[in-house]
XYZ file of N, CA and C in Angstrom:
435
model
N 29.560 -14.325 13.667
C 30.510 -14.751 14.669
C 31.120 -13.526 15.341
N 31.222 -13.573 16.648
C 31.805 -12.477 17.416
C 33.117 -12.923 18.042
N 34.055 -11.984 18.075
C 35.314 -12.210 18.794
C 35.638 -10.958 19.571
N 36.181 -11.156 20.761
C 36.577 -10.029 21.595
C 38.094 -10.018 21.715
N 38.658 -8.848 21.477
C 40.089 -8.624 21.645
C 40.257 -7.570 22.730
N 41.322 -7.671 23.493
C 41.557 -6.736 24.591
C 42.848 -5.981 24.323
N 42.756 -4.654 24.385
C 43.926 -3.819 24.185
C 44.060 -2.795 25.296
N 44.965 -1.874 25.089
C 45.231 -0.801 26.047
C 44.542 0.468 25.567
N 43.778 1.100 26.432
C 43.073 2.336 26.073
C 44.073 3.486 26.046
N 44.139 4.167 24.913
C 44.966 5.367 24.762
C 44.078 6.602 24.860
N 42.964 6.589 24.135
C 41.944 7.639 24.220
C 40.617 6.929 24.485
N 39.989 7.218 25.621
C 38.749 6.514 25.945
C 37.585 6.919 25.052
N 36.651 6.005 24.946
C 35.436 6.251 24.192
C 34.744 4.952 23.889
N 33.425 5.008 23.826
C 32.627 3.844 23.455
C 31.903 4.174 22.166
N 32.075 3.319 21.173
C 31.512 3.599 19.860
C 31.376 2.288 19.093
N 30.420 2.262 18.167
C 30.249 1.132 17.254
C 30.365 1.668 15.835
N 31.292 1.093 15.077
C 31.604 1.582 13.725
C 31.897 0.403 12.798
N 31.994 0.693 11.517
C 32.442 -0.291 10.537
C 33.966 -0.233 10.430
N 34.577 -1.390 10.220
C 36.034 -1.493 10.133
C 36.537 -1.107 8.745
N 37.702 -0.466 8.746
C 38.500 -0.260 7.536
C 39.908 -0.690 7.924
N 40.473 -1.650 7.170
C 41.688 -2.334 7.600
C 42.864 -2.032 6.685
N 43.999 -1.732 7.318
C 45.272 -1.590 6.615
C 46.251 -2.588 7.218
N 46.863 -3.401 6.377
C 47.861 -4.349 6.868
C 49.259 -3.756 6.838
N 49.394 -2.621 6.173
C 50.671 -1.912 6.162
C 50.584 -0.698 7.060
N 51.721 -0.080 7.297
C 51.751 1.127 8.108
C 50.913 2.238 7.497
N 50.330 3.047 8.348
C 49.442 4.129 7.923
C 50.205 5.440 7.963
N 50.435 6.033 6.798
C 51.125 7.304 6.677
C 50.082 8.420 6.707
N 49.944 9.085 7.842
C 48.886 10.087 7.998
C 49.045 11.243 7.028
N 50.257 11.752 6.859
C 50.456 12.893 5.965
C 50.075 12.535 4.529
N 50.510 11.380 4.064
C 50.187 10.957 2.698
C 48.716 10.598 2.534
N 48.066 10.182 3.616
C 46.681 9.713 3.536
C 45.639 10.818 3.654
N 46.006 11.944 4.232
C 45.035 13.002 4.498
C 45.234 14.235 3.632
N 45.808 14.095 2.456
C 46.018 15.240 1.572
C 44.712 15.790 1.010
N 43.665 14.981 0.991
C 42.371 15.384 0.422
C 41.336 15.639 1.523
N 41.795 15.912 2.726
C 40.912 16.068 3.890
C 40.158 17.393 3.812
N 38.837 17.285 3.748
C 37.956 18.450 3.738
C 36.841 18.176 4.731
N 36.141 19.196 5.136
C 35.101 19.028 6.154
C 34.184 17.852 5.826
N 34.198 16.874 6.703
C 33.305 15.732 6.570
C 33.715 14.676 5.561
N 34.820 14.865 4.831
C 35.235 13.862 3.861
C 36.749 13.745 3.784
N 37.186 12.545 3.524
C 38.593 12.296 3.229
C 38.708 10.973 2.493
N 39.271 11.041 1.326
C 39.592 9.840 0.573
C 41.088 9.629 0.700
N 41.496 8.456 1.139
C 42.917 8.171 1.353
C 43.694 8.389 0.063
N 44.728 9.213 0.141
C 45.535 9.573 -1.021
C 46.908 8.895 -1.036
N 47.149 7.974 -0.116
C 48.448 7.301 -0.047
C 48.487 6.134 -1.034
N 49.127 6.361 -2.175
C 49.210 5.330 -3.210
C 50.057 4.137 -2.775
N 50.844 4.301 -1.735
C 51.670 3.197 -1.240
C 50.924 2.301 -0.261
N 49.657 2.596 -0.022
C 48.845 1.759 0.866
C 47.654 1.213 0.064
N 47.829 0.074 -0.602
C 46.763 -0.470 -1.448
C 45.508 -0.863 -0.678
N 45.625 -1.129 0.613
C 44.447 -1.481 1.412
C 43.494 -0.293 1.567
N 44.034 0.917 1.603
C 43.223 2.104 1.898
C 43.087 3.089 0.750
N 43.982 3.053 -0.220
C 44.002 4.058 -1.282
C 42.628 4.187 -1.964
N 42.140 5.416 -2.012
C 40.865 5.700 -2.659
C 39.643 5.462 -1.802
N 39.824 4.988 -0.568
C 38.692 4.715 0.324
C 38.530 5.849 1.332
N 37.300 6.064 1.755
C 37.032 7.069 2.779
C 37.479 6.566 4.145
N 38.184 7.423 4.862
C 38.637 7.088 6.215
C 37.824 7.830 7.281
N 36.785 8.518 6.893
C 35.984 9.310 7.826
C 34.977 8.417 8.551
N 34.963 8.517 9.873
C 33.947 7.847 10.667
C 34.039 6.343 10.745
N 35.171 5.781 10.367
C 35.350 4.330 10.426
C 36.270 3.971 11.587
N 36.255 2.702 11.952
C 37.246 2.187 12.888
C 38.445 1.782 12.046
N 39.458 2.614 12.040
C 40.651 2.369 11.241
C 41.537 1.377 11.990
N 41.666 0.172 11.425
C 42.409 -0.924 12.052
C 43.753 -1.046 11.330
N 44.847 -0.950 12.074
C 46.154 -0.880 11.458
C 47.240 -1.388 12.404
N 48.411 -1.720 11.847
C 49.492 -2.148 12.730
C 50.128 -0.961 13.456
N 50.497 0.076 12.694
C 51.120 1.263 13.257
C 51.070 2.390 12.233
N 51.416 3.587 12.674
C 51.565 4.689 11.731
C 53.028 4.751 11.307
N 53.245 5.345 10.145
C 54.599 5.512 9.612
C 54.711 6.911 9.026
N 55.931 7.306 8.738
C 56.132 8.539 7.991
C 56.567 9.710 8.840
N 56.102 10.845 8.444
C 56.555 12.132 8.929
C 56.282 12.380 10.407
N 57.080 13.242 10.984
C 56.885 13.666 12.367
C 55.660 14.565 12.506
N 55.033 14.912 11.405
C 53.801 15.714 11.456
C 52.568 14.846 11.662
N 52.738 13.541 11.769
C 51.606 12.608 11.849
C 50.589 12.940 12.912
N 51.043 13.261 14.096
C 50.126 13.604 15.183
C 49.335 14.856 14.890
N 50.006 15.854 14.337
C 49.326 17.104 14.008
C 48.308 16.895 12.895
N 48.621 16.017 11.955
C 47.671 15.712 10.888
C 46.414 15.063 11.474
N 46.571 14.121 12.397
C 45.403 13.503 13.043
C 44.580 14.549 13.790
N 45.252 15.375 14.567
C 44.567 16.434 15.304
C 43.808 17.355 14.337
N 44.477 17.807 13.275
C 43.827 18.708 12.312
C 42.649 18.045 11.609
N 42.737 16.733 11.377
C 41.601 16.043 10.750
C 40.368 16.135 11.659
N 40.590 16.062 12.979
C 39.478 16.192 13.926
C 38.964 17.622 13.983
N 39.856 18.581 13.850
C 39.448 19.994 13.859
C 38.455 20.263 12.735
N 38.726 19.718 11.555
C 37.851 20.007 10.408
C 36.843 18.886 10.126
N 36.804 17.870 10.973
C 35.763 16.851 10.880
C 35.935 15.829 9.784
N 37.183 15.491 9.451
C 37.409 14.438 8.451
C 38.220 13.291 9.062
N 38.063 13.100 10.354
C 38.845 12.110 11.095
C 38.207 10.720 11.071
N 39.048 9.698 11.289
C 38.483 8.366 11.526
C 37.648 8.403 12.804
N 36.688 7.510 12.903
C 35.866 7.445 14.102
C 36.595 6.816 15.268
N 37.607 5.992 14.967
C 38.416 5.339 15.997
C 39.697 4.837 15.347
N 40.720 4.658 16.183
C 41.986 4.081 15.746
C 42.243 2.831 16.577
N 42.464 1.710 15.887
C 42.721 0.435 16.557
C 44.034 -0.129 16.039
N 45.019 -0.191 16.918
C 46.365 -0.613 16.562
C 46.629 -2.038 17.034
N 47.159 -2.874 16.147
C 47.569 -4.208 16.573
C 48.842 -4.121 17.408
N 49.714 -3.173 17.093
C 50.972 -2.968 17.814
C 50.813 -1.849 18.839
N 51.903 -1.485 19.470
C 51.922 -0.342 20.381
C 51.903 0.939 19.554
N 51.049 1.870 19.920
C 50.950 3.139 19.214
C 52.247 3.931 19.390
N 52.608 4.692 18.364
C 53.776 5.560 18.489
C 53.368 6.864 19.168
N 54.332 7.571 19.712
C 54.042 8.773 20.499
C 53.401 9.879 19.668
N 53.715 9.982 18.393
C 53.151 11.043 17.560
C 51.665 10.816 17.292
N 51.310 9.594 16.929
C 49.894 9.280 16.704
C 49.110 9.418 18.005
N 49.710 8.956 19.108
C 49.041 9.085 20.412
C 48.790 10.553 20.734
N 49.783 11.396 20.510
C 49.624 12.824 20.791
C 48.496 13.425 19.956
N 48.426 13.080 18.681
C 47.361 13.605 17.826
C 45.988 13.174 18.283
N 45.836 11.905 18.636
C 44.540 11.398 19.095
C 44.153 12.022 20.432
N 45.124 12.157 21.325
C 44.841 12.760 22.634
C 44.475 14.229 22.486
N 45.224 14.980 21.690
C 44.901 16.400 21.473
C 43.515 16.559 20.849
N 43.166 15.679 19.925
C 41.829 15.735 19.317
C 40.751 15.555 20.375
N 40.995 14.649 21.330
C 39.985 14.392 22.362
C 39.861 15.551 23.341
N 40.930 16.300 23.523
C 40.930 17.405 24.483
C 40.462 18.715 23.850
N 40.885 18.977 22.636
C 40.686 20.294 22.028
C 39.650 20.354 20.922
N 39.005 19.235 20.582
C 37.976 19.263 19.531
C 36.758 18.478 20.008
N 35.619 18.690 19.369
C 34.443 17.879 19.702
C 34.481 16.494 19.039
N 35.496 16.242 18.220
C 35.592 14.998 17.447
C 36.576 14.034 18.084
N 36.157 13.421 19.185
C 36.976 12.439 19.881
C 37.297 11.267 18.948
N 38.531 10.773 19.034
C 38.947 9.602 18.265
C 39.327 8.512 19.266
N 38.360 7.681 19.709
C 38.712 6.604 20.624
C 39.857 5.783 20.029
N 40.848 5.500 20.863
C 42.051 4.828 20.380
C 42.450 3.716 21.343
N 42.677 2.526 20.770
C 43.111 1.367 21.541
C 44.298 0.755 20.795
N 45.352 0.424 21.548
C 46.500 -0.234 20.922
C 46.762 -1.585 21.576
N 47.815 -2.230 21.107
C 48.240 -3.542 21.613
C 47.137 -4.600 21.517
N 46.401 -4.566 20.394
C 45.314 -5.527 20.181
C 45.792 -6.859 19.618
N 46.991 -6.951 19.122
C 47.647 -8.178 18.652
C 47.535 -8.361 17.135
N 48.486 -9.119 16.622
C 48.460 -9.482 15.200
C 47.235 -10.328 14.889
N 46.819 -11.123 15.855
C 45.626 -11.960 15.677
C 44.403 -11.082 15.368
N 44.299 -9.941 16.048
C 43.221 -8.990 15.771
C 43.280 -8.535 14.321
N 44.458 -8.082 13.886
C 44.595 -7.553 12.530
C 44.365 -8.633 11.477
N 44.728 -9.865 11.771
C 44.479 -10.976 10.837
C 42.989 -11.317 10.767
N 42.278 -11.104 11.856
C 40.858 -11.481 11.920
C 39.937 -10.438 11.290
N 40.146 -9.177 11.585
C 39.212 -8.125 11.171
C 39.299 -7.877 9.661
N 38.141 -7.637 9.052
C 38.037 -7.362 7.610
C 37.217 -6.091 7.402
N 37.441 -5.439 6.274
C 36.654 -4.249 5.928
C 35.165 -4.542 6.062
N 34.441 -3.596 6.655
C 32.993 -3.708 6.753
C 32.481 -4.455 7.966
N 33.360 -5.155 8.689
C 32.909 -5.811 9.918
C 32.497 -4.738 10.926
N 31.606 -5.106 11.832
C 31.169 -4.181 12.871
C 32.134 -4.267 14.048
N 32.570 -3.101 14.483
C 33.518 -2.981 15.593
C 32.831 -2.227 16.722
N 32.810 -2.824 17.901
C 32.288 -2.135 19.083
C 33.452 -1.949 20.055
N 33.758 -0.699 20.339
C 34.831 -0.383 21.283
C 34.196 -0.110 22.639
N 34.725 -0.787 23.650
C 34.223 -0.642 25.016
C 35.219 0.170 25.845
N 34.723 0.766 26.916
C 35.531 1.665 27.747
C 36.757 0.984 28.355
N 36.684 -0.320 28.566
C 37.779 -1.035 29.230
C 38.845 -1.544 28.238
N 38.764 -1.152 26.968
C 39.727 -1.582 25.974
C 39.355 -2.844 25.236
N 38.189 -3.390 25.532
C 37.731 -4.538 24.761
C 37.194 -4.052 23.422
N 37.503 -4.817 22.387
C 37.026 -4.526 21.033
C 36.300 -5.765 20.541
N 34.994 -5.629 20.357
C 34.151 -6.712 19.875
C 34.060 -6.594 18.361
N 34.438 -7.664 17.673
C 34.415 -7.709 16.210
C 33.334 -8.692 15.796
N 32.384 -8.206 14.968
C 31.271 -9.036 14.512
C 31.255 -9.068 12.993
N 31.062 -10.278 12.453
C 30.965 -10.432 10.978
C 29.783 -9.672 10.432
């Protein structure tokens, strides 16, 4: 079954990836403590949806980011060393720090992180780990079982 959700493009890009879903806020600083070239296992023990799972190269589906003001820099640095998510998909409006990190990654690194926000709670309720996510240039996100 396919469903299309429409959001606002923050960082453009077209990509097809597997979903990794967090129903709680994503704390970038707590989640990227184990970030090494090409690998990152989520280290945030307060996020049971993601703890212990790889966040590299996936479509990270989440409501919003939380935590430290270093969040944007952590996202940017993850792209610098190649341990970044393949895309960020927010059900809510992205915060300015996460947006800055994703935008800087797209400008200053070869590891673009396509980012779409305002996809709705319905999106976050529908998507499950491992589903195929296709991000389109116009902000459409196709979710396939």
